[in-house]
CSV table of C-alpha atoms in Angstrom, one decimal:
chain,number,residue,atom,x,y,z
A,1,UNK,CA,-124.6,-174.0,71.0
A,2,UNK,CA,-123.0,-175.9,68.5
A,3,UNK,CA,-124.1,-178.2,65.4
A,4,UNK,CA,-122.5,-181.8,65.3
A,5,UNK,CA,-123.4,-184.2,62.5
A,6,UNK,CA,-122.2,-187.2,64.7
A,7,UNK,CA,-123.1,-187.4,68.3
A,8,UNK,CA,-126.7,-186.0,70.4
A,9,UNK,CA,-124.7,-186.4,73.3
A,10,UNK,CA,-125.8,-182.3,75.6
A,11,UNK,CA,-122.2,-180.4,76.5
A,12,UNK,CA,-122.2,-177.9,79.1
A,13,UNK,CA,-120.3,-175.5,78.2
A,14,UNK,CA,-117.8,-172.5,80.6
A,15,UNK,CA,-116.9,-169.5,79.0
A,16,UNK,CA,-114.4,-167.3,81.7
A,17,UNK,CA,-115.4,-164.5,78.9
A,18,UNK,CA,-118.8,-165.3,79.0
A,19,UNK,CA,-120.7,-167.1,76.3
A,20,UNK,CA,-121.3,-166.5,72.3
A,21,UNK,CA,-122.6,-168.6,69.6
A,22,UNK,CA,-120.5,-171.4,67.9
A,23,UNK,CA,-120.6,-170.5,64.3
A,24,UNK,CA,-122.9,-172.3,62.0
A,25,UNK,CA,-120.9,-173.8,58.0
A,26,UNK,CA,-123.1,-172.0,55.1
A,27,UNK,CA,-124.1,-175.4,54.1
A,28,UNK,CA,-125.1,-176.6,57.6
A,29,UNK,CA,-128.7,-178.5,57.0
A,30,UNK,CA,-132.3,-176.2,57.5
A,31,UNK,CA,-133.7,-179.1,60.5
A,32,UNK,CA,-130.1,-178.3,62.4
A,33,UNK,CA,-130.2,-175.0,62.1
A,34,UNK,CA,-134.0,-174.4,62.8
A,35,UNK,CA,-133.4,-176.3,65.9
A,36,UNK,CA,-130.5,-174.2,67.1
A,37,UNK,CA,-132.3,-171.6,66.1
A,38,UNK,CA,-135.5,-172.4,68.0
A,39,UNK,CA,-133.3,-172.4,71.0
A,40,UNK,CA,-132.1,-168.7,70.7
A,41,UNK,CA,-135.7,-167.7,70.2
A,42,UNK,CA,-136.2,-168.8,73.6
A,43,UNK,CA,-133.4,-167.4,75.0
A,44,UNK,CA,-134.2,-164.1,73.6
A,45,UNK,CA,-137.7,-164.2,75.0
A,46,UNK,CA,-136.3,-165.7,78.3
A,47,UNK,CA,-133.6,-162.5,79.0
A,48,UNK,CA,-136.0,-160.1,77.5
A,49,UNK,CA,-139.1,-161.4,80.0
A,50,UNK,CA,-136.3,-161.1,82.6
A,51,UNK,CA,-135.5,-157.4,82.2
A,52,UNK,CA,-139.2,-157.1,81.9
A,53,UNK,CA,-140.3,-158.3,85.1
A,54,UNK,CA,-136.2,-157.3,87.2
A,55,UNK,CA,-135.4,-160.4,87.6
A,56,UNK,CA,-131.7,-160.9,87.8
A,57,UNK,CA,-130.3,-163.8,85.4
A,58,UNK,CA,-126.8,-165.9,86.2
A,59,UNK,CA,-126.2,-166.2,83.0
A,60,UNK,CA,-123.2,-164.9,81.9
A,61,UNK,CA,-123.1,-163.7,78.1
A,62,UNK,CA,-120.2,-162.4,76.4
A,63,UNK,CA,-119.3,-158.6,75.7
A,64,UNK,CA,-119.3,-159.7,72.2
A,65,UNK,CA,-123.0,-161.5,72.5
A,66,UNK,CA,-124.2,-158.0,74.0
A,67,UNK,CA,-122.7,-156.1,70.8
A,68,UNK,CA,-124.6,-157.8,68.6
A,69,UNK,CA,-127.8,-157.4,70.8
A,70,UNK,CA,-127.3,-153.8,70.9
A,71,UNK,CA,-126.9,-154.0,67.0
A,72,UNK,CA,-123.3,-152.5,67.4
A,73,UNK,CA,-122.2,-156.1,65.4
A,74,UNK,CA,-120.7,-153.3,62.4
A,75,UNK,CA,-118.0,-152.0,65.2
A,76,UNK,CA,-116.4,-155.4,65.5
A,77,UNK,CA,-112.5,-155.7,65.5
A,78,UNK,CA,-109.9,-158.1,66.3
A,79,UNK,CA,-110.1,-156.8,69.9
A,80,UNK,CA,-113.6,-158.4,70.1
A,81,UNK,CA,-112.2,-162.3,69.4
A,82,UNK,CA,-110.8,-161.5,73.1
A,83,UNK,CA,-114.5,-161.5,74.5
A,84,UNK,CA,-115.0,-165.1,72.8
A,85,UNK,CA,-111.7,-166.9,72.4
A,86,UNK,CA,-108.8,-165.5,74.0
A,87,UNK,CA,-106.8,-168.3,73.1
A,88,UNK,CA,-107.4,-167.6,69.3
A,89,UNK,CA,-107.3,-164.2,69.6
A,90,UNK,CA,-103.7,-164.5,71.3
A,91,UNK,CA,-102.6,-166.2,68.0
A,92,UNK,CA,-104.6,-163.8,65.7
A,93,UNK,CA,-102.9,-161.2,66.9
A,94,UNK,CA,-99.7,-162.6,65.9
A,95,UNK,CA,-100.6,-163.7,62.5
A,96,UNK,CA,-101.8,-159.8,62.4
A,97,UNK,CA,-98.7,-158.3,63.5
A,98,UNK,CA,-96.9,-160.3,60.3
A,99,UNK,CA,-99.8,-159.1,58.0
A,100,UNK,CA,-99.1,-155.9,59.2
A,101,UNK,CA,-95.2,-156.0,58.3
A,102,UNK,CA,-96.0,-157.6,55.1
A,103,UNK,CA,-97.8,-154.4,54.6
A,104,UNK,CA,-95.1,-151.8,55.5
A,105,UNK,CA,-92.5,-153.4,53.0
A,106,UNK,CA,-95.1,-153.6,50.2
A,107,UNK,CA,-95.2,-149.8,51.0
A,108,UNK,CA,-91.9,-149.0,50.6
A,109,UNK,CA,-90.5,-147.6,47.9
A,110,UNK,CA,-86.9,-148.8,47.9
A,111,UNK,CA,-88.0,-152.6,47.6
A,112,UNK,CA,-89.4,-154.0,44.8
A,113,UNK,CA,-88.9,-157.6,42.8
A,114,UNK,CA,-86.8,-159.7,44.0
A,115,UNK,CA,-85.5,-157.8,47.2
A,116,UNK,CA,-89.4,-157.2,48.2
A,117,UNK,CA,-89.9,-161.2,47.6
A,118,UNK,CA,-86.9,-162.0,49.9
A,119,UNK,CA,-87.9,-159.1,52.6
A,120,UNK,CA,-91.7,-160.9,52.7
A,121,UNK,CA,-90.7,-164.5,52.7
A,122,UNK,CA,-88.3,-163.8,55.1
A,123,UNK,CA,-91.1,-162.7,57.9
A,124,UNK,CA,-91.3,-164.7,60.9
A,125,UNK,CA,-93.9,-165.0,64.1
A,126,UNK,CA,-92.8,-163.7,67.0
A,127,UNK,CA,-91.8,-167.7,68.7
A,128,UNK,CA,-89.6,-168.2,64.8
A,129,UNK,CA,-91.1,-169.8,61.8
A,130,UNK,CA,-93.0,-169.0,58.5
A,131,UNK,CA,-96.5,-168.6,58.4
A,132,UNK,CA,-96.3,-171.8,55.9
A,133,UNK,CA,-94.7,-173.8,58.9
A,134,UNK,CA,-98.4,-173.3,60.7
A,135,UNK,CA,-99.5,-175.7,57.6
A,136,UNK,CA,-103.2,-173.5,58.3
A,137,UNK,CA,-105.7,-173.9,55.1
A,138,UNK,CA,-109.1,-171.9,54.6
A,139,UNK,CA,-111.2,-172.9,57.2
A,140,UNK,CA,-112.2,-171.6,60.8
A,141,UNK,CA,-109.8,-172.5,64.0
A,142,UNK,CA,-111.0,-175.4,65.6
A,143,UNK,CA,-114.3,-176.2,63.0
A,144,UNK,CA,-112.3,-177.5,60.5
A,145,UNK,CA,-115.6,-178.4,58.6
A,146,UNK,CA,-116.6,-174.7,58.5
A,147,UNK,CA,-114.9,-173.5,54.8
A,148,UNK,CA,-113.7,-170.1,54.7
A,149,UNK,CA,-114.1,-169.4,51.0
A,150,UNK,CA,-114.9,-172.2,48.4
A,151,UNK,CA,-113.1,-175.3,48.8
A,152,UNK,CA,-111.4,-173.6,51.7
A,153,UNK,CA,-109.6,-176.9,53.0
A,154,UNK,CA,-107.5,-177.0,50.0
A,155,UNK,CA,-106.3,-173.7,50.2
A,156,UNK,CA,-103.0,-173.6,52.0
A,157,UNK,CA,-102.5,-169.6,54.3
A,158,UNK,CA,-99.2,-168.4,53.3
A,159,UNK,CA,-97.7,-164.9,53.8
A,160,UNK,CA,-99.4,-163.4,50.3
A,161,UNK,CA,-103.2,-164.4,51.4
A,162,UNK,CA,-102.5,-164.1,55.2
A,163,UNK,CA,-104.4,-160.6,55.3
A,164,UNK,CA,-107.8,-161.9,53.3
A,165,UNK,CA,-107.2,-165.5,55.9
A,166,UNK,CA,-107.0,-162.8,58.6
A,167,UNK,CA,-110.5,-161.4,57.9
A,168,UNK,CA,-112.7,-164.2,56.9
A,169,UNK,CA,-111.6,-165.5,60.3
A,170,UNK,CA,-112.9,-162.3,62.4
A,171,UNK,CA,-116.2,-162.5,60.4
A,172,UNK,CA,-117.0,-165.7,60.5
A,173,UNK,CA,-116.2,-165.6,64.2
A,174,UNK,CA,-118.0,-162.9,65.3
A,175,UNK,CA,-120.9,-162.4,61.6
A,176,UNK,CA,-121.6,-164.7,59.2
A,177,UNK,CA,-120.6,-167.8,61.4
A,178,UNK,CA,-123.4,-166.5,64.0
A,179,UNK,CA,-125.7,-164.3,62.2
A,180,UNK,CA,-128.5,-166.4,62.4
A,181,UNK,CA,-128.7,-167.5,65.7
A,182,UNK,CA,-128.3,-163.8,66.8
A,183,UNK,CA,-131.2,-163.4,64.3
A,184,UNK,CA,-133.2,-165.6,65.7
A,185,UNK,CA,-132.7,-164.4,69.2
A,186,UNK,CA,-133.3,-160.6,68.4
A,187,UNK,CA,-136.8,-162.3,66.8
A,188,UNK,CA,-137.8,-163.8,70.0
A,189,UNK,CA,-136.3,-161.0,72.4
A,190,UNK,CA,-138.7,-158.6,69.9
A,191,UNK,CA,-141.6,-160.9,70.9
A,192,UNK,CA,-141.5,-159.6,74.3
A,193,UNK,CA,-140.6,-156.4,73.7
A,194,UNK,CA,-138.6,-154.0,71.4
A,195,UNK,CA,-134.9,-154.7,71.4
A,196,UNK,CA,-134.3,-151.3,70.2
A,197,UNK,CA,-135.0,-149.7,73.6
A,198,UNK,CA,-132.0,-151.2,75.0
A,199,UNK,CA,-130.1,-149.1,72.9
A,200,UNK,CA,-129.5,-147.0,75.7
A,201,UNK,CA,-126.9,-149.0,77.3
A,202,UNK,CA,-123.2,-149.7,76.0
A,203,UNK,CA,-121.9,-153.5,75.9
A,204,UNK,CA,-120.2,-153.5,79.0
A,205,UNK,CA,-122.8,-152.6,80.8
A,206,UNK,CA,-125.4,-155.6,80.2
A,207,UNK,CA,-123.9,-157.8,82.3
A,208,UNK,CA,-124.4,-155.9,85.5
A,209,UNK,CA,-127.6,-154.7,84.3
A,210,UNK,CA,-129.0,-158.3,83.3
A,211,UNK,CA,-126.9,-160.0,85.9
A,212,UNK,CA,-126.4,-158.0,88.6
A,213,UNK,CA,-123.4,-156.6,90.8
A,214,UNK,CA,-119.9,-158.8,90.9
A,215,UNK,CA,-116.2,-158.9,92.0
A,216,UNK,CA,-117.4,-156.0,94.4
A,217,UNK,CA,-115.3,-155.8,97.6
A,218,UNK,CA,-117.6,-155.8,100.4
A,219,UNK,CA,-116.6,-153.0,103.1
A,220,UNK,CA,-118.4,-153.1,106.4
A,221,UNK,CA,-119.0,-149.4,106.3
A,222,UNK,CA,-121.4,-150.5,103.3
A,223,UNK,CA,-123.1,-153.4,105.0
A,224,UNK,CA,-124.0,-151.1,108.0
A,225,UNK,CA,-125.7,-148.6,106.3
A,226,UNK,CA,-127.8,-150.8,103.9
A,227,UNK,CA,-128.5,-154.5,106.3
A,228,UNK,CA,-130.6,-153.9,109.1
A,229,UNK,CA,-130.1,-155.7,112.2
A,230,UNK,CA,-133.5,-156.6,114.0
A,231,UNK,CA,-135.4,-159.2,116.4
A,232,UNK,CA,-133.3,-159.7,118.9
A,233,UNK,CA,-130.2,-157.6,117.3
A,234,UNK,CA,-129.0,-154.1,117.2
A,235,UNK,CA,-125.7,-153.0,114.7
A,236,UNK,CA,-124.3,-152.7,118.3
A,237,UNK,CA,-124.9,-156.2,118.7
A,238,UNK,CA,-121.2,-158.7,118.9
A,239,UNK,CA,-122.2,-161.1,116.5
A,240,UNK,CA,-123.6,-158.5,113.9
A,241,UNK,CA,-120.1,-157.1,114.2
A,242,UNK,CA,-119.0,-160.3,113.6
A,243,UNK,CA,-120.9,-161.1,110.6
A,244,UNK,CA,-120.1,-157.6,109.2
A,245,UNK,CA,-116.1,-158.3,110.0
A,246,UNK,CA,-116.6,-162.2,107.7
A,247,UNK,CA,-118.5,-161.0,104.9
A,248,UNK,CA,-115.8,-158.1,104.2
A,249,UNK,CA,-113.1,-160.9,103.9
A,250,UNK,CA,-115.5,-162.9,101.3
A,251,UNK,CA,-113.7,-163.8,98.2
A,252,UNK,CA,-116.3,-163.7,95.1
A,253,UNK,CA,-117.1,-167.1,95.3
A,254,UNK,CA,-117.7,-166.7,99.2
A,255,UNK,CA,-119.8,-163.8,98.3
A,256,UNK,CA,-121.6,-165.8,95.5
A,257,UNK,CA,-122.2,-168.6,97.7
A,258,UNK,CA,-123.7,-166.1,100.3
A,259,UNK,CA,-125.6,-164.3,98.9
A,260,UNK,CA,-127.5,-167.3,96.8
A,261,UNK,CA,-127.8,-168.3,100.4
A,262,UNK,CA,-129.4,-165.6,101.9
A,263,UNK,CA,-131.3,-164.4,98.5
A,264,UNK,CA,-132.0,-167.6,96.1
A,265,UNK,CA,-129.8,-165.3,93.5
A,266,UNK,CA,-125.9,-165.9,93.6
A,267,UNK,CA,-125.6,-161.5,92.5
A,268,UNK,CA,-126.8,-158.4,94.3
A,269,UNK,CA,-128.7,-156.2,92.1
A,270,UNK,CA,-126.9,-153.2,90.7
A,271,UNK,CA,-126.0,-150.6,93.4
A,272,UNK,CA,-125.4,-153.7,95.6
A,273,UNK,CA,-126.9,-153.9,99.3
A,274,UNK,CA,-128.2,-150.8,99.1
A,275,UNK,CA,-130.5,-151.6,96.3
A,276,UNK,CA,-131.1,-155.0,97.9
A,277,UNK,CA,-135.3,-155.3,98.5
A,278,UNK,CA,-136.1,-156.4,100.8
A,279,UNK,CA,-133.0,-155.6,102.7
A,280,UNK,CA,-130.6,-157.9,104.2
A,281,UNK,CA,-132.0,-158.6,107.8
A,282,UNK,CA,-130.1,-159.8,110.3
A,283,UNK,CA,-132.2,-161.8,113.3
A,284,UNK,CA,-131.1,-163.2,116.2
A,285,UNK,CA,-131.8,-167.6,116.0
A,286,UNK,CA,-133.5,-168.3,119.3
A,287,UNK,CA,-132.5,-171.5,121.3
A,288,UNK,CA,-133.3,-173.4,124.2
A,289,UNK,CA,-131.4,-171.7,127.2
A,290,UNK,CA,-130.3,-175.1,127.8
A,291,UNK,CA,-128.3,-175.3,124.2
A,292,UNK,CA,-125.2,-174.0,123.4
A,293,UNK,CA,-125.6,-171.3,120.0
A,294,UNK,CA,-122.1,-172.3,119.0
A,295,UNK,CA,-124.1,-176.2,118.2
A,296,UNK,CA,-126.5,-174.6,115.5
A,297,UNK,CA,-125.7,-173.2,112.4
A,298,UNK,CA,-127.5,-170.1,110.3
A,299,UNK,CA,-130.5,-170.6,108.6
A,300,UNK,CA,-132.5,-168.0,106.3
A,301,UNK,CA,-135.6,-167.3,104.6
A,302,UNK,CA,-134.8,-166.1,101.3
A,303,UNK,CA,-138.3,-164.8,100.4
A,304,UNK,CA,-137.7,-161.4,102.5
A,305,UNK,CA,-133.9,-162.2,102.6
A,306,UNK,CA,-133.7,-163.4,106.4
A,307,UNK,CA,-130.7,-164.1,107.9
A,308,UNK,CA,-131.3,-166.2,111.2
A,309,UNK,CA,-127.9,-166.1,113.1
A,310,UNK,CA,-127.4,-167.5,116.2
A,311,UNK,CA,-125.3,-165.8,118.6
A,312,UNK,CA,-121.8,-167.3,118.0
A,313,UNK,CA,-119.0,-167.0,121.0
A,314,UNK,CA,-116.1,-165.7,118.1
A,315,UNK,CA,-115.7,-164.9,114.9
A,316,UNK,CA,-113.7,-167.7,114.2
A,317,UNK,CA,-116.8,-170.2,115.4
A,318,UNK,CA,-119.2,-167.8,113.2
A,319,UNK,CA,-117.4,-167.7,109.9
A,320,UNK,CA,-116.9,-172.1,110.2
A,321,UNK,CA,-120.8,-172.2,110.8
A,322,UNK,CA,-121.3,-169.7,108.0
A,323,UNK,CA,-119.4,-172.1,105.5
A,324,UNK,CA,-121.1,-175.5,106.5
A,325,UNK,CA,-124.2,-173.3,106.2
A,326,UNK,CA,-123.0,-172.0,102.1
A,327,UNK,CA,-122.4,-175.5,101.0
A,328,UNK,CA,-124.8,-177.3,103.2
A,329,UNK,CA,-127.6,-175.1,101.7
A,330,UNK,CA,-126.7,-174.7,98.8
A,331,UNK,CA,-129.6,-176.0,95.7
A,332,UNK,CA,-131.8,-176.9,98.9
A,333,UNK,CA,-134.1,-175.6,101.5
A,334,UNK,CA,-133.1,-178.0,104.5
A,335,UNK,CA,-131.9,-174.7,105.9
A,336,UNK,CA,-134.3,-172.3,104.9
């Protein structure tokens, strides 16, 4: 979520390091920020209902996001900007790694005045240039209205402020910038029940647990043990074989797209099919012994996680139905 003084116009918004709060100026106004506020409330009783009643979520939070939730917010480093903006945190770390030189000659002995002047000014990034040549002042990368200090914009970063630069930028990012919206959604989660019992879990963990199993390769010795065949088919049967033989060469968009398919959720629970419930059944689509099964494609019922699948000729006919099926049913029930 982020606050913008000129335009009410909704962004979505994809995160490929999952999602974290835009950081709110100090002087942002009390009717903006109650209203983003009011949203992470919602949010908080929304995920916290969700773990409440296992319901899986496709909402995909950052590492960072799950810190704070865990009230782990005091262990924050530079390593954390990765799980929110890689893209800064790529540059932060070389704006570091001069801060850090910086450092070892004020440390040595042998330099001092006008040598140690020349040794600091003289410390370039790693693609050439000063510091200086960045022409960075006092405020946050890419809210230019968000002040790091005082009349931040005015204050130019140069190689003797670079470390203090260096750390208002993680706080802000990952603290003060977001403090209140984190707030707000601990106060609503708390509503539901008591965020403290999640305590249990480390960060990384939360996203399988609130999301659900992902990027899993799919072996067929899995999906014979844990989807049951029935109606029609045995796990002798050709075109469970088949179906067994496609879903282990799913990519994890296939897999997302089949299993929101087959389940209404595009992610297996944790533990995968085994933990599926119902299980995955496979039945065989009756048709007219006049028609041809290779003319119909699959069709499910998602409330006991039904797979109705005709008795293709091949594998090759099977896995083309399969995909007109994924995209054909996807956000509908003309299929179901």
């Amino acid at each position: 979520s982020q606050a913008s003084n000129t335009t009410s116009v909704t962004q979505y918004i994809n995160s490929p390091v999952g999602l974290f709060p835009a950081p709110l100026a100090a002087d942002t106004s009390f009717t903006v920020v109650e209203e983003i506020c009011k949203k992470f409330r919602f949010l908080g009783c929304f995920i916290a209902k969700a773990i409440m009643d296992s319901r899986m979520l496709d909402l995909p939070l950052s590492e960072a996001f799950y810190k704070w939730m865990l009230g782990q917010e005091s262990s924050f480093t530079a390593q954390d900007l990765l799980h929110v903006d890689p893209v800064m945190a790529r540059s932060f770390a070389q704006l570091a790694d001069v801060a850090v030189k910086k450092h070892q000659l004020d440390c040595e002995p042998l330099l001092t005045g006008k040598a140690l002047q020349v040794g600091i000014e003289s410390l370039t990034l790693e693609g050439g240039g000063s510091v200086e040549d960045l022409d960075l002042d006092f405020t946050l990368p890419g809210y230019p209205y968000i002040e790091l200090k005082p009349h931040g914009r005015d204050i130019p970063v140069t190689i003797y402020n670079l470390d203090e630069y260096l750390k208002l930028v993680l706080d802000w990012t990952l603290v003060t910038g977001v403090s209140r919206q984190i707030e707000a959604f601990r106060e609503g989660f708390n509503h539901v029940f008591s965020l403290t019992s999640m305590q249990q879990f480390y960060s990384h963990e939360m996203d399988m647990f609130l999301c659900g199993a992902n990027n899993q390769k799919w072996d067929i010795k899995e999906l014979v043990e844990h989807c049951r065949p029935d109606h029609g088919y045995t796990h002798d049967s050709q075109a469970v074989q088949f179906l067994f033989q496609v879903l282990s060469s799913y990519n994890t968009t296939e897999q997302r797209q089949f299993i929101q398919f087959v389940t209404g959720s595009p992610r297996l629970p944790v533990g995968g099919f085994k933990a599926l419930n119902p299980p995955l059944t496979i039945v065989r689509k009756t048709v007219e012994t006049s028609q041809y099964p290779d003319h119909f494609l699959p069709s499910v019922m998602t409330c006991v996680n039904y797979l109705k699948l005709p008795d293709y000729s091949c594998k090759e006919v099977m896995k083309e139905k399969l995909n007109i099926a994924l995209q054909e049913g996807k956000q509908s029930f003309h299929l179901s």
